[in-house]
Amino acid sequence: MTKSKKLLAATATAAVLATGAIGAVTANAANAAGPANAAKTAVKADAANRNLTQSTRLTIAAATKAAQSALDAAAEEGQKVSVAVVDRDGKTVVTLRGDGAGPQSYASAEKKAFTAVSWNAPTSALMDRLSKTPNLKEIPGTLFLPGGAPVQAKGAPIAAVGVAGAPSGDLDEKFAQAGVAALNG
């Protein structure tokens, strides 16, 4: 490396370091008067702010209770199923794969729960919609088979329970409903 390139590299490094030091000093100076001063300069956003929204979500304990209740209801009838509980956004919170449940049941349970929360309806009720609008089945992550049941708070979906693996969708949905019912007791 030539002498001029070394000098240029050293100058650039010094400039970067100086900029970082100035930023750190500025940040510390802004907070020098303490938290009271920082609060005055912060933009306040509270629950009354129209730019915010709040959502109700199941606790992990409640989601686990719903999943276990659905799995227990299936076991009482000798059925080997998988259970999934998803949140309002369709993200999986809890999954339980029952002893002996088929390998397809895990993914199917998640998709049924996702479908139920997405439309705020039991997946068995959505079968009629599918017959009228067949392209609904093209929506990624959905499964329009009985076995998904929404969990509601004040009429709005906050979660869903999906069950798969029983010999009929009616049984899957019965067990999913048992999971939802456990949250009411």
PDB file of C-alpha atoms in Angstrom:
ATOM      1  CA  MET A   1       0.000   0.000   0.000  1.00  0.00           C
ATOM      2  CA  THR A   2       1.394   3.412  -0.931  1.00  0.00           C
ATOM      3  CA  LYS A   3       1.961   6.155   1.601  1.00  0.00           C
ATOM      4  CA  SER A   4      -0.921   8.246   0.211  1.00  0.00           C
ATOM      5  CA  LYS A   5      -3.348   5.294   0.390  1.00  0.00           C
ATOM      6  CA  LYS A   6      -2.314   4.613   4.003  1.00  0.00           C
ATOM      7  CA  LEU A   7      -2.856   8.275   4.873  1.00  0.00           C
ATOM      8  CA  LEU A   8      -6.263   8.242   3.170  1.00  0.00           C
ATOM      9  CA  ALA A   9      -7.313   5.056   5.012  1.00  0.00           C
ATOM     10  CA  ALA A  10      -6.185   6.472   8.365  1.00  0.00           C
ATOM     11  CA  THR A  11      -8.082   9.722   7.743  1.00  0.00           C
ATOM     12  CA  ALA A  12     -11.272   7.853   6.831  1.00  0.00           C
ATOM     13  CA  THR A  13     -11.007   5.669   9.950  1.00  0.00           C
ATOM     14  CA  ALA A  14     -10.498   8.722  12.157  1.00  0.00           C
ATOM     15  CA  ALA A  15     -13.546  10.411  10.611  1.00  0.00           C
ATOM     16  CA  VAL A  16     -15.749   7.380  11.264  1.00  0.00           C
ATOM     17  CA  LEU A  17     -14.568   7.137  14.875  1.00  0.00           C
ATOM     18  CA  ALA A  18     -15.097  10.857  15.438  1.00  0.00           C
ATOM     19  CA  THR A  19     -18.634  10.668  14.056  1.00  0.00           C
ATOM     20  CA  GLY A  20     -19.443   7.804  16.437  1.00  0.00           C
ATOM     21  CA  ALA A  21     -17.995   9.682  19.392  1.00  0.00           C
ATOM     22  CA  ILE A  22     -19.987  12.814  18.555  1.00  0.00           C
ATOM     23  CA  GLY A  23     -23.170  10.721  18.307  1.00  0.00           C
ATOM     24  CA  ALA A  24     -22.477   9.111  21.685  1.00  0.00           C
ATOM     25  CA  VAL A  25     -21.790  12.484  23.323  1.00  0.00           C
ATOM     26  CA  THR A  26     -24.959  13.923  21.798  1.00  0.00           C
ATOM     27  CA  ALA A  27     -27.042  10.979  23.013  1.00  0.00           C
ATOM     28  CA  ASN A  28     -25.593  11.264  26.516  1.00  0.00           C
ATOM     29  CA  ALA A  29     -26.142  15.005  26.588  1.00  0.00           C
ATOM     30  CA  ALA A  30     -29.796  14.566  25.645  1.00  0.00           C
ATOM     31  CA  ASN A  31     -30.289  12.274  28.648  1.00  0.00           C
ATOM     32  CA  ALA A  32     -28.063  14.269  31.023  1.00  0.00           C
ATOM     33  CA  ALA A  33     -31.041  15.934  32.675  1.00  0.00           C
ATOM     34  CA  GLY A  34     -32.444  12.503  33.549  1.00  0.00           C
ATOM     35  CA  PRO A  35     -35.552  10.553  32.648  1.00  0.00           C
ATOM     36  CA  ALA A  36     -37.875  13.501  33.298  1.00  0.00           C
ATOM     37  CA  ASN A  37     -36.271  15.475  30.461  1.00  0.00           C
ATOM     38  CA  ALA A  38     -36.289  12.443  28.166  1.00  0.00           C
ATOM     39  CA  ALA A  39     -40.018  11.972  28.788  1.00  0.00           C
ATOM     40  CA  LYS A  40     -40.706  15.539  27.660  1.00  0.00           C
ATOM     41  CA  THR A  41     -39.004  14.929  24.348  1.00  0.00           C
ATOM     42  CA  ALA A  42     -40.529  11.497  23.756  1.00  0.00           C
ATOM     43  CA  VAL A  43     -43.661  11.164  21.696  1.00  0.00           C
ATOM     44  CA  LYS A  44     -46.399   9.834  23.925  1.00  0.00           C
ATOM     45  CA  ALA A  45     -48.592   7.019  22.709  1.00  0.00           C
ATOM     46  CA  ASP A  46     -51.178   5.522  25.010  1.00  0.00           C
ATOM     47  CA  ALA A  47     -54.332   3.445  24.768  1.00  0.00           C
ATOM     48  CA  ALA A  48     -56.400   6.534  23.931  1.00  0.00           C
ATOM     49  CA  ASN A  49     -54.267   7.210  20.865  1.00  0.00           C
ATOM     50  CA  ARG A  50     -56.209   6.414  17.691  1.00  0.00           C
ATOM     51  CA  ASN A  51     -53.037   5.160  16.032  1.00  0.00           C
ATOM     52  CA  LEU A  52     -52.892   2.124  18.298  1.00  0.00           C
ATOM     53  CA  THR A  53     -54.823  -1.084  18.478  1.00  0.00           C
ATOM     54  CA  GLN A  54     -54.965  -3.775  21.104  1.00  0.00           C
ATOM     55  CA  SER A  55     -55.741  -7.432  20.689  1.00  0.00           C
ATOM     56  CA  THR A  56     -56.783 -10.172  23.046  1.00  0.00           C
ATOM     57  CA  ARG A  57     -54.688 -13.313  23.055  1.00  0.00           C
ATOM     58  CA  LEU A  58     -54.780 -16.629  24.852  1.00  0.00           C
ATOM     59  CA  THR A  59     -52.115 -17.241  27.433  1.00  0.00           C
ATOM     60  CA  ILE A  60     -49.815 -20.193  26.837  1.00  0.00           C
ATOM     61  CA  ALA A  61     -51.504 -21.899  29.801  1.00  0.00           C
ATOM     62  CA  ALA A  62     -54.960 -21.452  28.223  1.00  0.00           C
ATOM     63  CA  ALA A  63     -53.753 -22.652  24.809  1.00  0.00           C
ATOM     64  CA  THR A  64     -52.169 -25.701  26.432  1.00  0.00           C
ATOM     65  CA  LYS A  65     -55.365 -26.409  28.393  1.00  0.00           C
ATOM     66  CA  ALA A  66     -57.434 -26.258  25.179  1.00  0.00           C
ATOM     67  CA  ALA A  67     -55.024 -28.539  23.317  1.00  0.00           C
ATOM     68  CA  GLN A  68     -54.832 -31.062  26.138  1.00  0.00           C
ATOM     69  CA  SER A  69     -58.628 -31.090  26.534  1.00  0.00           C
ATOM     70  CA  ALA A  70     -59.072 -31.817  22.825  1.00  0.00           C
ATOM     71  CA  LEU A  71     -56.459 -34.575  22.974  1.00  0.00           C
ATOM     72  CA  ASP A  72     -58.114 -36.062  26.091  1.00  0.00           C
ATOM     73  CA  ALA A  73     -61.554 -36.017  24.422  1.00  0.00           C
ATOM     74  CA  ALA A  74     -60.114 -37.940  21.483  1.00  0.00           C
ATOM     75  CA  ALA A  75     -58.335 -40.434  23.736  1.00  0.00           C
ATOM     76  CA  GLU A  76     -61.584 -41.118  25.611  1.00  0.00           C
ATOM     77  CA  GLU A  77     -63.022 -42.315  22.320  1.00  0.00           C
ATOM     78  CA  GLY A  78     -59.906 -44.255  21.359  1.00  0.00           C
ATOM     79  CA  GLN A  79     -58.868 -41.814  18.642  1.00  0.00           C
ATOM     80  CA  LYS A  80     -55.261 -40.948  17.846  1.00  0.00           C
ATOM     81  CA  VAL A  81     -55.084 -37.328  16.781  1.00  0.00           C
ATOM     82  CA  SER A  82     -52.901 -34.258  16.689  1.00  0.00           C
ATOM     83  CA  VAL A  83     -54.076 -30.918  18.056  1.00  0.00           C
ATOM     84  CA  ALA A  84     -52.910 -27.402  17.223  1.00  0.00           C
ATOM     85  CA  VAL A  85     -53.857 -24.089  18.792  1.00  0.00           C
ATOM     86  CA  VAL A  86     -53.108 -20.951  16.813  1.00  0.00           C
ATOM     87  CA  ASP A  87     -53.354 -17.297  17.821  1.00  0.00           C
ATOM     88  CA  ARG A  88     -55.351 -14.549  16.096  1.00  0.00           C
ATOM     89  CA  ASP A  89     -52.628 -14.184  13.488  1.00  0.00           C
ATOM     90  CA  GLY A  90     -52.716 -17.898  12.688  1.00  0.00           C
ATOM     91  CA  LYS A  91     -49.343 -18.507  14.323  1.00  0.00           C
ATOM     92  CA  THR A  92     -49.029 -21.806  16.144  1.00  0.00           C
ATOM     93  CA  VAL A  93     -48.996 -21.469  19.929  1.00  0.00           C
ATOM     94  CA  VAL A  94     -49.243 -25.135  20.990  1.00  0.00           C
ATOM     95  CA  THR A  95     -49.244 -28.479  19.190  1.00  0.00           C
ATOM     96  CA  LEU A  96     -49.729 -31.893  20.704  1.00  0.00           C
ATOM     97  CA  ARG A  97     -49.307 -35.038  18.679  1.00  0.00           C
ATOM     98  CA  GLY A  98     -51.129 -37.875  20.358  1.00  0.00           C
ATOM     99  CA  ASP A  99     -49.501 -41.275  20.732  1.00  0.00           C
ATOM    100  CA  GLY A 100     -49.968 -43.154  17.490  1.00  0.00           C
ATOM    101  CA  ALA A 101     -51.313 -40.177  15.510  1.00  0.00           C
ATOM    102  CA  GLY A 102     -50.559 -40.317  11.816  1.00  0.00           C
ATOM    103  CA  PRO A 103     -47.756 -38.199  10.380  1.00  0.00           C
ATOM    104  CA  GLN A 104     -50.179 -36.136   8.265  1.00  0.00           C
ATOM    105  CA  SER A 105     -52.284 -35.172  11.262  1.00  0.00           C
ATOM    106  CA  TYR A 106     -49.812 -32.653  12.687  1.00  0.00           C
ATOM    107  CA  ALA A 107     -49.780 -30.344   9.649  1.00  0.00           C
ATOM    108  CA  SER A 108     -53.494 -30.869   9.025  1.00  0.00           C
ATOM    109  CA  ALA A 109     -54.377 -29.798  12.578  1.00  0.00           C
ATOM    110  CA  GLU A 110     -52.390 -26.577  12.153  1.00  0.00           C
ATOM    111  CA  LYS A 111     -54.060 -25.807   8.818  1.00  0.00           C
ATOM    112  CA  LYS A 112     -57.552 -26.476  10.191  1.00  0.00           C
ATOM    113  CA  ALA A 113     -56.897 -24.151  13.132  1.00  0.00           C
ATOM    114  CA  PHE A 114     -55.498 -21.485  10.783  1.00  0.00           C
ATOM    115  CA  THR A 115     -58.576 -21.761   8.557  1.00  0.00           C
ATOM    116  CA  ALA A 116     -60.994 -21.526  11.509  1.00  0.00           C
ATOM    117  CA  VAL A 117     -59.371 -18.402  12.960  1.00  0.00           C
ATOM    118  CA  SER A 118     -59.054 -16.779   9.540  1.00  0.00           C
ATOM    119  CA  TRP A 119     -62.779 -16.987   8.869  1.00  0.00           C
ATOM    120  CA  ASN A 120     -63.985 -16.990  12.504  1.00  0.00           C
ATOM    121  CA  ALA A 121     -66.026 -20.095  11.804  1.00  0.00           C
ATOM    122  CA  PRO A 122     -65.831 -23.835  12.351  1.00  0.00           C
ATOM    123  CA  THR A 123     -64.206 -25.417   9.327  1.00  0.00           C
ATOM    124  CA  SER A 124     -67.271 -27.634   8.808  1.00  0.00           C
ATOM    125  CA  ALA A 125     -69.318 -24.468   8.198  1.00  0.00           C
ATOM    126  CA  LEU A 126     -66.773 -23.320   5.642  1.00  0.00           C
ATOM    127  CA  MET A 127     -67.396 -26.357   3.448  1.00  0.00           C
ATOM    128  CA  ASP A 128     -70.495 -24.608   2.040  1.00  0.00           C
ATOM    129  CA  ARG A 129     -68.445 -21.517   1.184  1.00  0.00           C
ATOM    130  CA  LEU A 130     -65.925 -23.701  -0.603  1.00  0.00           C
ATOM    131  CA  SER A 131     -68.636 -25.240  -2.783  1.00  0.00           C
ATOM    132  CA  LYS A 132     -69.678 -21.732  -3.860  1.00  0.00           C
ATOM    133  CA  THR A 133     -66.122 -20.394  -4.223  1.00  0.00           C
ATOM    134  CA  PRO A 134     -63.794 -23.302  -5.017  1.00  0.00           C
ATOM    135  CA  ASN A 135     -60.717 -21.100  -5.375  1.00  0.00           C
ATOM    136  CA  LEU A 136     -60.721 -20.507  -1.580  1.00  0.00           C
ATOM    137  CA  LYS A 137     -58.773 -23.757  -1.265  1.00  0.00           C
ATOM    138  CA  GLU A 138     -55.917 -22.045  -3.103  1.00  0.00           C
ATOM    139  CA  ILE A 139     -55.219 -19.746  -0.138  1.00  0.00           C
ATOM    140  CA  PRO A 140     -51.903 -20.879   1.373  1.00  0.00           C
ATOM    141  CA  GLY A 141     -52.064 -22.576   4.753  1.00  0.00           C
ATOM    142  CA  THR A 142     -55.775 -23.379   4.670  1.00  0.00           C
ATOM    143  CA  LEU A 143     -57.543 -26.712   4.847  1.00  0.00           C
ATOM    144  CA  PHE A 144     -61.278 -26.800   4.301  1.00  0.00           C
ATOM    145  CA  LEU A 145     -62.073 -30.002   6.163  1.00  0.00           C
ATOM    146  CA  PRO A 146     -64.019 -30.313   9.428  1.00  0.00           C
ATOM    147  CA  GLY A 147     -61.860 -30.194  12.542  1.00  0.00           C
ATOM    148  CA  GLY A 148     -61.161 -26.517  13.206  1.00  0.00           C
ATOM    149  CA  ALA A 149     -63.020 -24.429  15.790  1.00  0.00           C
ATOM    150  CA  PRO A 150     -62.504 -20.734  16.515  1.00  0.00           C
ATOM    151  CA  VAL A 151     -62.028 -19.311  19.992  1.00  0.00           C
ATOM    152  CA  GLN A 152     -63.862 -16.017  20.362  1.00  0.00           C
ATOM    153  CA  ALA A 153     -63.866 -13.083  22.748  1.00  0.00           C
ATOM    154  CA  LYS A 154     -66.767 -10.659  22.326  1.00  0.00           C
ATOM    155  CA  GLY A 155     -67.594 -12.293  18.992  1.00  0.00           C
ATOM    156  CA  ALA A 156     -64.143 -11.751  17.522  1.00  0.00           C
ATOM    157  CA  PRO A 157     -61.686 -14.568  16.808  1.00  0.00           C
ATOM    158  CA  ILE A 158     -58.686 -14.642  19.139  1.00  0.00           C
ATOM    159  CA  ALA A 159     -57.461 -18.188  18.490  1.00  0.00           C
ATOM    160  CA  ALA A 160     -58.553 -21.537  17.099  1.00  0.00           C
ATOM    161  CA  VAL A 161     -58.187 -25.221  17.885  1.00  0.00           C
ATOM    162  CA  GLY A 162     -57.537 -27.665  15.070  1.00  0.00           C
ATOM    163  CA  VAL A 163     -57.719 -31.435  15.328  1.00  0.00           C
ATOM    164  CA  ALA A 164     -56.798 -34.031  12.714  1.00  0.00           C
ATOM    165  CA  GLY A 165     -56.351 -37.775  12.584  1.00  0.00           C
ATOM    166  CA  ALA A 166     -59.718 -39.243  13.567  1.00  0.00           C
ATOM    167  CA  PRO A 167     -61.481 -41.347  10.931  1.00  0.00           C
ATOM    168  CA  SER A 168     -63.956 -38.534  10.228  1.00  0.00           C
ATOM    169  CA  GLY A 169     -63.888 -34.766  10.183  1.00  0.00           C
ATOM    170  CA  ASP A 170     -66.980 -34.733  12.372  1.00  0.00           C
ATOM    171  CA  LEU A 171     -64.987 -36.424  15.139  1.00  0.00           C
ATOM    172  CA  ASP A 172     -62.054 -34.069  14.621  1.00  0.00           C
ATOM    173  CA  GLU A 173     -64.377 -31.111  14.998  1.00  0.00           C
ATOM    174  CA  LYS A 174     -66.076 -32.609  18.056  1.00  0.00           C
ATOM    175  CA  PHE A 175     -62.677 -32.854  19.743  1.00  0.00           C
ATOM    176  CA  ALA A 176     -61.716 -29.317  18.664  1.00  0.00           C
ATOM    177  CA  GLN A 177     -64.974 -28.046  20.188  1.00  0.00           C
ATOM    178  CA  ALA A 178     -64.060 -29.868  23.428  1.00  0.00           C
ATOM    179  CA  GLY A 179     -60.822 -27.876  23.457  1.00  0.00           C
ATOM    180  CA  VAL A 180     -62.701 -24.596  23.014  1.00  0.00           C
ATOM    181  CA  ALA A 181     -65.247 -25.592  25.692  1.00  0.00           C
ATOM    182  CA  ALA A 182     -62.432 -26.198  28.194  1.00  0.00           C
ATOM    183  CA  LEU A 183     -61.649 -22.491  28.038  1.00  0.00           C
ATOM    184  CA  ASN A 184     -65.147 -21.641  29.244  1.00  0.00           C
ATOM    185  CA  GLY A 185     -64.969 -23.834  32.329  1.00  0.00           C
TER     186      GLY A 185
END
